[in-house]
GROMACS .gro file of C-alpha atoms in nm:
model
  296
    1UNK     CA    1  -3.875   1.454  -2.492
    2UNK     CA    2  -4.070   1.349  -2.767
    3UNK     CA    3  -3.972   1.010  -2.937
    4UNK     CA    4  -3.748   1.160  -3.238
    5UNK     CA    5  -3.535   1.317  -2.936
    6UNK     CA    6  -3.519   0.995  -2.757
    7UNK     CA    7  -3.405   0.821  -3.080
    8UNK     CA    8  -3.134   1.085  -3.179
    9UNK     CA    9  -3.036   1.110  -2.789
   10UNK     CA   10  -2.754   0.803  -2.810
   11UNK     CA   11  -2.598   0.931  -3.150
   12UNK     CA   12  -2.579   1.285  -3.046
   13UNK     CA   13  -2.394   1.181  -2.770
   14UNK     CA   14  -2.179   0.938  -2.913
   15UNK     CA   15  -2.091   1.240  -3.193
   16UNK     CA   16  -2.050   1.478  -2.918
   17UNK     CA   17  -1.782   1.249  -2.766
   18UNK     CA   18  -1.602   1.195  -3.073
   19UNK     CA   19  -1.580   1.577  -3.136
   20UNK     CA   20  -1.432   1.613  -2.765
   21UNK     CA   21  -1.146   1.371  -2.872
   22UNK     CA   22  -1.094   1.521  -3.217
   23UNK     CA   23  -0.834   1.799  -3.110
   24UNK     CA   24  -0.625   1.552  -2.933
   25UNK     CA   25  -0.670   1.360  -3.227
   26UNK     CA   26  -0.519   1.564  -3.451
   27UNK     CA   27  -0.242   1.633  -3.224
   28UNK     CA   28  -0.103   1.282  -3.222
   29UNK     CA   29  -0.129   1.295  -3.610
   30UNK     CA   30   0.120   1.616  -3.615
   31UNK     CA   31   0.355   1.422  -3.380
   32UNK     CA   32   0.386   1.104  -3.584
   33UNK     CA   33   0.410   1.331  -3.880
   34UNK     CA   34   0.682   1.508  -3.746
   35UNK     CA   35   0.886   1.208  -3.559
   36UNK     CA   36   0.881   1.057  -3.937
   37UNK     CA   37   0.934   1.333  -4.174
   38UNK     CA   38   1.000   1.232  -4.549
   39UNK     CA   39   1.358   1.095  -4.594
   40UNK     CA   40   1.570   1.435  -4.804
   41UNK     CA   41   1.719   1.345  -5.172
   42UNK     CA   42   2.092   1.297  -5.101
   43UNK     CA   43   2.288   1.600  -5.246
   44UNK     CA   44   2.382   1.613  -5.609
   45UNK     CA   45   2.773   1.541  -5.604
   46UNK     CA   46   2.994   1.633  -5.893
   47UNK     CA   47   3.044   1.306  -6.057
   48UNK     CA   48   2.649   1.224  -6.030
   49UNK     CA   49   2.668   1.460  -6.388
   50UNK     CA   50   2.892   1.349  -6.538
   51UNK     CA   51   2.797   1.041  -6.796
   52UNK     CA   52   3.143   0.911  -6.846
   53UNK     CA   53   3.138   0.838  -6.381
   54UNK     CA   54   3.021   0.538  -6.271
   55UNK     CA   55   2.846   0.719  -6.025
   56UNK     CA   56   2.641   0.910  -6.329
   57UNK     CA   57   2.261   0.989  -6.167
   58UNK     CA   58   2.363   0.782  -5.864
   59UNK     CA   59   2.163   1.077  -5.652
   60UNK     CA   60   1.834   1.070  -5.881
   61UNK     CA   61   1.541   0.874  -5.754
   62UNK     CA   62   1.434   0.729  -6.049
   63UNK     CA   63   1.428   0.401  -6.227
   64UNK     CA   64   1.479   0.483  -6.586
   65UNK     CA   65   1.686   0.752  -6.769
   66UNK     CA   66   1.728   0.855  -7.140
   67UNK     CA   67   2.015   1.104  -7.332
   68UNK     CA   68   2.009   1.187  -7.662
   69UNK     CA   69   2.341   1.350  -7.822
   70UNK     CA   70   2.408   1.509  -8.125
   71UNK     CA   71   2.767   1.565  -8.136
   72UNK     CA   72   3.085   1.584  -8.356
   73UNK     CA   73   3.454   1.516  -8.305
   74UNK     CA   74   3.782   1.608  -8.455
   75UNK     CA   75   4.031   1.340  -8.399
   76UNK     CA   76   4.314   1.090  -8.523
   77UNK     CA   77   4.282   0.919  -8.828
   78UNK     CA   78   4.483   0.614  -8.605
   79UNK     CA   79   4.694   0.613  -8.282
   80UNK     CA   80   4.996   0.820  -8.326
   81UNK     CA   81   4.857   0.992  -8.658
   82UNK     CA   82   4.924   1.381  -8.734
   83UNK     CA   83   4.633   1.362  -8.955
   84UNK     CA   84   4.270   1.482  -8.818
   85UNK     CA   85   3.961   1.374  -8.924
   86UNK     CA   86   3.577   1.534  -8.831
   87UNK     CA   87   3.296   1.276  -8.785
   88UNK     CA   88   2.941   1.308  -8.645
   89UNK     CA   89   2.912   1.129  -8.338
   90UNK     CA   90   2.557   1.124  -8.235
   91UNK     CA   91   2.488   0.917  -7.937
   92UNK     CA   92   2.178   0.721  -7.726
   93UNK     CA   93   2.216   0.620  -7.331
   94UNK     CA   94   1.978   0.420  -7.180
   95UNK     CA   95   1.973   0.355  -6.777
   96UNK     CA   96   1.797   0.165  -6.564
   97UNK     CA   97   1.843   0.139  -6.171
   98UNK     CA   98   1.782  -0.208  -6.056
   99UNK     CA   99   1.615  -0.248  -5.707
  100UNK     CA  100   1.967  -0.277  -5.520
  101UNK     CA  101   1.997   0.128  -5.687
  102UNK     CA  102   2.297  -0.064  -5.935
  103UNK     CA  103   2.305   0.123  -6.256
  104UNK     CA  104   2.288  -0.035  -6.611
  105UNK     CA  105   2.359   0.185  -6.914
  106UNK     CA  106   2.329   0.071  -7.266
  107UNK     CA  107   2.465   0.305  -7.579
  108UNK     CA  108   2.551   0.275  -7.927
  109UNK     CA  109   2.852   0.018  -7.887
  110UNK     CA  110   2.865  -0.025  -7.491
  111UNK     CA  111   2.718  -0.174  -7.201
  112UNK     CA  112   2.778  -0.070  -6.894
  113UNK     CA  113   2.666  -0.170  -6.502
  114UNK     CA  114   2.766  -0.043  -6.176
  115UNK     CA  115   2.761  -0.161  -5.823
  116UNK     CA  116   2.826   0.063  -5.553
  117UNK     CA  117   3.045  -0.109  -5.273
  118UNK     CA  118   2.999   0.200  -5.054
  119UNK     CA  119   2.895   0.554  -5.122
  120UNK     CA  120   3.222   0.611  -5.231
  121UNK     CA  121   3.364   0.322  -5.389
  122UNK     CA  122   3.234   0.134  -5.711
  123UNK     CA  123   3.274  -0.133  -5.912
  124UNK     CA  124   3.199  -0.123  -6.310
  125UNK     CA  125   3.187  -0.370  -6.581
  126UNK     CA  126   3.205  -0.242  -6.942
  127UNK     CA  127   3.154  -0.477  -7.265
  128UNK     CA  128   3.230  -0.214  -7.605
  129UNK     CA  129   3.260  -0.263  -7.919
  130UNK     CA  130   3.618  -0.177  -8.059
  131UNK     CA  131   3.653  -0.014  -8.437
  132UNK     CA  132   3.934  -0.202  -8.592
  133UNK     CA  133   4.169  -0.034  -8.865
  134UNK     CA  134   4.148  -0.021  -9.249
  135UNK     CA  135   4.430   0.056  -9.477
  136UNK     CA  136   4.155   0.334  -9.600
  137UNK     CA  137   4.186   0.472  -9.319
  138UNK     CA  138   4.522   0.665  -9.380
  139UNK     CA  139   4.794   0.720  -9.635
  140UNK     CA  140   5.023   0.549  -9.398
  141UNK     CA  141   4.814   0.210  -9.365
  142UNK     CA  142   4.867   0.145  -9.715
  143UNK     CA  143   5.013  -0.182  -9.768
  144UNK     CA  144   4.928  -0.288  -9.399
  145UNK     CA  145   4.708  -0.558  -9.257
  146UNK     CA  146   4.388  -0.503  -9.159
  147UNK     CA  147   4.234  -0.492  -8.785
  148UNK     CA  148   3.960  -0.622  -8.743
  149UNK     CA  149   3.659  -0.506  -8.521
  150UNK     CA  150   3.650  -0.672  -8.158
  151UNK     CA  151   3.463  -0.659  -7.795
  152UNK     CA  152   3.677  -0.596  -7.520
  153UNK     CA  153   3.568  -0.612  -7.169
  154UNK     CA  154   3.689  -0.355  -6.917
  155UNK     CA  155   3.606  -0.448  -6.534
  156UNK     CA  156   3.757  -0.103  -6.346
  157UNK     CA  157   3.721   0.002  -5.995
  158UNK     CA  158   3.654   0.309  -5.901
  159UNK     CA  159   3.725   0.578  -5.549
  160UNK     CA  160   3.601   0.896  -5.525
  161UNK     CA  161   3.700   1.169  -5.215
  162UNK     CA  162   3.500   1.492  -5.277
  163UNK     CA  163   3.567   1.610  -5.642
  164UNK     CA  164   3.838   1.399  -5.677
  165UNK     CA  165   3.783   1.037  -5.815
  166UNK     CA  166   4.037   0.689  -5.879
  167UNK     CA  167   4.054   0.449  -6.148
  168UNK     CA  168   4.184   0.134  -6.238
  169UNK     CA  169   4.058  -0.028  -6.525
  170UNK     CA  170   4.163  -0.394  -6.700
  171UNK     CA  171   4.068  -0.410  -7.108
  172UNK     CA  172   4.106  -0.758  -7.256
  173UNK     CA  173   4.030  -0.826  -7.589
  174UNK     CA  174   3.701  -1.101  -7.560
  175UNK     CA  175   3.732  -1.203  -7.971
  176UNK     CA  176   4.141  -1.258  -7.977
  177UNK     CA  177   4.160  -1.056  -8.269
  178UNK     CA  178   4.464  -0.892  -8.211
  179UNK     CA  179   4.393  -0.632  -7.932
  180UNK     CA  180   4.571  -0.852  -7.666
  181UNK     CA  181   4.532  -0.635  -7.290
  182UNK     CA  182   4.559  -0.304  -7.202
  183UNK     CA  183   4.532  -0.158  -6.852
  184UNK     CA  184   4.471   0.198  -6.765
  185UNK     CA  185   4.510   0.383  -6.401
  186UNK     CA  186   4.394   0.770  -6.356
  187UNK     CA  187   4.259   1.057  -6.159
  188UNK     CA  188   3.963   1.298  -6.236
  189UNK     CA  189   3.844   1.606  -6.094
  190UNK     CA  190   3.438   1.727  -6.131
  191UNK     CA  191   3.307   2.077  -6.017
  192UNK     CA  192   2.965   2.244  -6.028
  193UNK     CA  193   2.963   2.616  -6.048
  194UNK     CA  194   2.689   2.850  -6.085
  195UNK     CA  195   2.393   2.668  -5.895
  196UNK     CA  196   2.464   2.348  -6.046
  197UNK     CA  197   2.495   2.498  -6.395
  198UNK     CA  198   2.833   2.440  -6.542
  199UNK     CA  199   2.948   2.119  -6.487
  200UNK     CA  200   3.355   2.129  -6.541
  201UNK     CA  201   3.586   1.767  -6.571
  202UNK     CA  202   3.950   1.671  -6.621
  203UNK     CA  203   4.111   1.378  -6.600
  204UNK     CA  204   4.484   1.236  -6.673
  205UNK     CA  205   4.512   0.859  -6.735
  206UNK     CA  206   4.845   0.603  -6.791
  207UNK     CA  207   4.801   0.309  -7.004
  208UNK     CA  208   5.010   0.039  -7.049
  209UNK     CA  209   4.941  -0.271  -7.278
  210UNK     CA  210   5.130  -0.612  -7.374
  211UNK     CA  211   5.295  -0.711  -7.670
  212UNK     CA  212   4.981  -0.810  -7.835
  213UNK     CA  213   4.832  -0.524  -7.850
  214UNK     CA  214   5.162  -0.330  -7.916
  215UNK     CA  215   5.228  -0.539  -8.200
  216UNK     CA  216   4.905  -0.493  -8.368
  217UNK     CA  217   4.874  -0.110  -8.298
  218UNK     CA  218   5.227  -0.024  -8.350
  219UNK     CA  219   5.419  -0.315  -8.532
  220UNK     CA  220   5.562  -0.349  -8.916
  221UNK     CA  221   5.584  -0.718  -9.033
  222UNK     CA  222   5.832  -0.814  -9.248
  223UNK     CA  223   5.582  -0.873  -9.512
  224UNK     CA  224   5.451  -0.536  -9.441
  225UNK     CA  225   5.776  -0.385  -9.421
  226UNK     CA  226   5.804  -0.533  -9.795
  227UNK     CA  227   5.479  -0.398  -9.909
  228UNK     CA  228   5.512  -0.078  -9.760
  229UNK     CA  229   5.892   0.066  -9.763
  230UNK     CA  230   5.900   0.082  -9.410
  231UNK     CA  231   6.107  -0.083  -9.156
  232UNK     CA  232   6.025  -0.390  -8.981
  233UNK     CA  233   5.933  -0.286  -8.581
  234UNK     CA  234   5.814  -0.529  -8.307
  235UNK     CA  235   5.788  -0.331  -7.971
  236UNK     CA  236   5.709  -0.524  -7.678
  237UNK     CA  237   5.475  -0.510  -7.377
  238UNK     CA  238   5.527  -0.142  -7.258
  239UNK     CA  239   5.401   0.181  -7.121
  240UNK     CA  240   5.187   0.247  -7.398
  241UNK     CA  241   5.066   0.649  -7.331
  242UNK     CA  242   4.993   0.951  -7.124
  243UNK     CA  243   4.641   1.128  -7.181
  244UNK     CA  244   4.487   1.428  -7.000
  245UNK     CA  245   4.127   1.518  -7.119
  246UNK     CA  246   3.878   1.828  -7.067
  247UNK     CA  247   3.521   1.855  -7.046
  248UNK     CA  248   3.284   2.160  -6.965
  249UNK     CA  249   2.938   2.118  -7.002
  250UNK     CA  250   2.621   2.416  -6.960
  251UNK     CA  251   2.293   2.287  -6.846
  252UNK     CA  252   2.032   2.564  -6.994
  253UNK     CA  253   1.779   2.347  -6.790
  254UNK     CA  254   1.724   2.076  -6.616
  255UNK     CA  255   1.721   1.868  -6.956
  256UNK     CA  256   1.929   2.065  -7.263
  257UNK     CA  257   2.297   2.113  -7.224
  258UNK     CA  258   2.547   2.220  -7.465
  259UNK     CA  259   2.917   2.044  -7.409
  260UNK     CA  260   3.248   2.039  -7.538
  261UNK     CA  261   3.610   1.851  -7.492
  262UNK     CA  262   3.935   1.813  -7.542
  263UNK     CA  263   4.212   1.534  -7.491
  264UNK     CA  264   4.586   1.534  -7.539
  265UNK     CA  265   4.759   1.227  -7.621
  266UNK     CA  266   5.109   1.106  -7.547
  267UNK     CA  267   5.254   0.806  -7.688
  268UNK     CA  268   5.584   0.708  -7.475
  269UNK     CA  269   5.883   0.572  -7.592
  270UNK     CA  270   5.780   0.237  -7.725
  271UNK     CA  271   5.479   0.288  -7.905
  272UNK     CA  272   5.639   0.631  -8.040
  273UNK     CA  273   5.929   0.471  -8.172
  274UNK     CA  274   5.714   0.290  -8.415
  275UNK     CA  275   5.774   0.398  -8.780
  276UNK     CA  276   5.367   0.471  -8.834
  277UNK     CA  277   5.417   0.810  -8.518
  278UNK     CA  278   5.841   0.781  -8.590
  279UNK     CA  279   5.843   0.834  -8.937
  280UNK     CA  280   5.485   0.920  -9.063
  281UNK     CA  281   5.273   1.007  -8.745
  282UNK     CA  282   5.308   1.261  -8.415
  283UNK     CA  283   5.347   1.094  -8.064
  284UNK     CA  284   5.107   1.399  -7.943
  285UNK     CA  285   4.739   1.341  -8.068
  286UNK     CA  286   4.489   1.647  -7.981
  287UNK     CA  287   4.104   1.607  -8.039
  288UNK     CA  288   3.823   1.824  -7.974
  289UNK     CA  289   3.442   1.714  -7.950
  290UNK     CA  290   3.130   1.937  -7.946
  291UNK     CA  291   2.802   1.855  -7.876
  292UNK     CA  292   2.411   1.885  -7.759
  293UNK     CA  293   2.259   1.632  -7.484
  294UNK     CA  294   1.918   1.578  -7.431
  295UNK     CA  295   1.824   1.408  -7.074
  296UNK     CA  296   1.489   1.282  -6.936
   0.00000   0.00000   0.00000
């Protein structure tokens, strides 16, 4: 052997070895790959599509989400008007998913964040900004006093059992500025149809409120009652109305989608008794909204 060979003898062999064990190698690779396969996305549920569920892109992996909406709506001048008015609506969401997978949302004139108690069963915390009412606003306001704009907060808990989902929802008035509290309890239904495509919603909610906010939605002053012509009404804490709204949405991919809605309004017996839905209004509101989201 001449003295290259005796030099290369040890590493040849020590390769040689290594190459014996590589098959055996690889063989305990593909069983710890397949003892510990990657952990499956958990299945996109109704409600994770809808933007108005607390449980809106609960499924999705990510950290950060963005819609944009251009949109339009046909709807009450006031509670209990039979006058319509159209208005652009255009919208921004915002999400983030903290490390704990609790969801944040931010729009124009809400905040919004979600903690999931179980898969099924969520708790939500809402701060919004609430429009008050000008005497611009309708014929009928003339001569009345003026609402002013407020922030309610609206902590609501939340069940869901396949399609199906529960809600109960508390919304005091944070400023004082006349909204008093209002309370709401209801039941949705969500369905995807056509591979995910169509995304259909309806829901039917009671509200109830106290004399606060009865009073300023629905009351006549004296002094008003002077200014106006009409008579003097003070309702008290009551059921305040019965609402059942519609929403079908068409995803044309995985980020456009063209939607539209519908919700019927019932005032009940104290709020319609007021002379604004009595004498000048309707105790059945119906608006309609259309509209194009953008998602990433």
């Amino acid at each position: 052997m001449t003295r290259t060979n005796r030099a290369l003898g040890p590493w040849l062999l020590l390769v040689a070895c290594s190459c014996a064990h590589l098959p055996e190698a690889a063989a305990d690779s593909a069983a710890a790959t397949r003892q510990e396969p990657a952990a499956a996305a958990p299945p996109i549920r109704p409600q994770d599509r809808n933007p108005q569920s607390p449980w809106y892109r609960a499924a999705d992996r990510g950290r950060w989400y963005f819609d944009f909406i251009a949109g339009a709506e046909y709807e009450a001048d006031y509670p209990g008007s039979d006058d319509n008015e159209l208005e652009l609506d255009p919208n921004i969401r915002v999400m983030f998913k903290d490390p704990w997978s609790n969801r944040h949302l931010l729009s124009i004139g809400e905040w919004r964040s979600t903690f999931d108690l179980t898969d099924d069963l969520a708790f939500s915390v809402n701060v919004e900004y609430e429009q008050g009412r000008d005497a611009d606003d309708n014929p009928a306001l003339r001569g009345l006093d003026e609402i002013e704009d407020t922030v309610e907060l609206a902590p609501s808990l939340h069940y869901r059992i396949g399609d199906f989902s529960f809600a109960a929802v508390a919304q005091p008035d944070l400023l004082n500025r006349g909204k008093g509290f209002v309370w709401f309890v209801g039941a949705g239904y969500d369905k995807l149809l056509f591979d995910d495509r169509l995304r259909l919603a309806t829901s039917l909610d009671l509200s109830g409120a106290d004399s606060t906010h009865m009073r300023t939605e629905f009351g006549i002053t004296g002094a008003e009652a002077g200014r106006t012509g009409n008579r003097a009404y003070r309702p008290d804490a009551a059921l305040k109305s019965l609402s059942w709204a519609t929403t079908a949405e068409y995803f044309f991919t995985d980020r456009w989608s063209l939607f539209a809605g519908s919700e019927v309004e019932h005032y009940l017996k104290e709020a319609a008794d007021s002379p604004l839905i009595a004498d000048q209004g309707s105790d059945w509101n119906v608006g309609f909204g259309l509209g194009m989201r953008y998602s990433f």
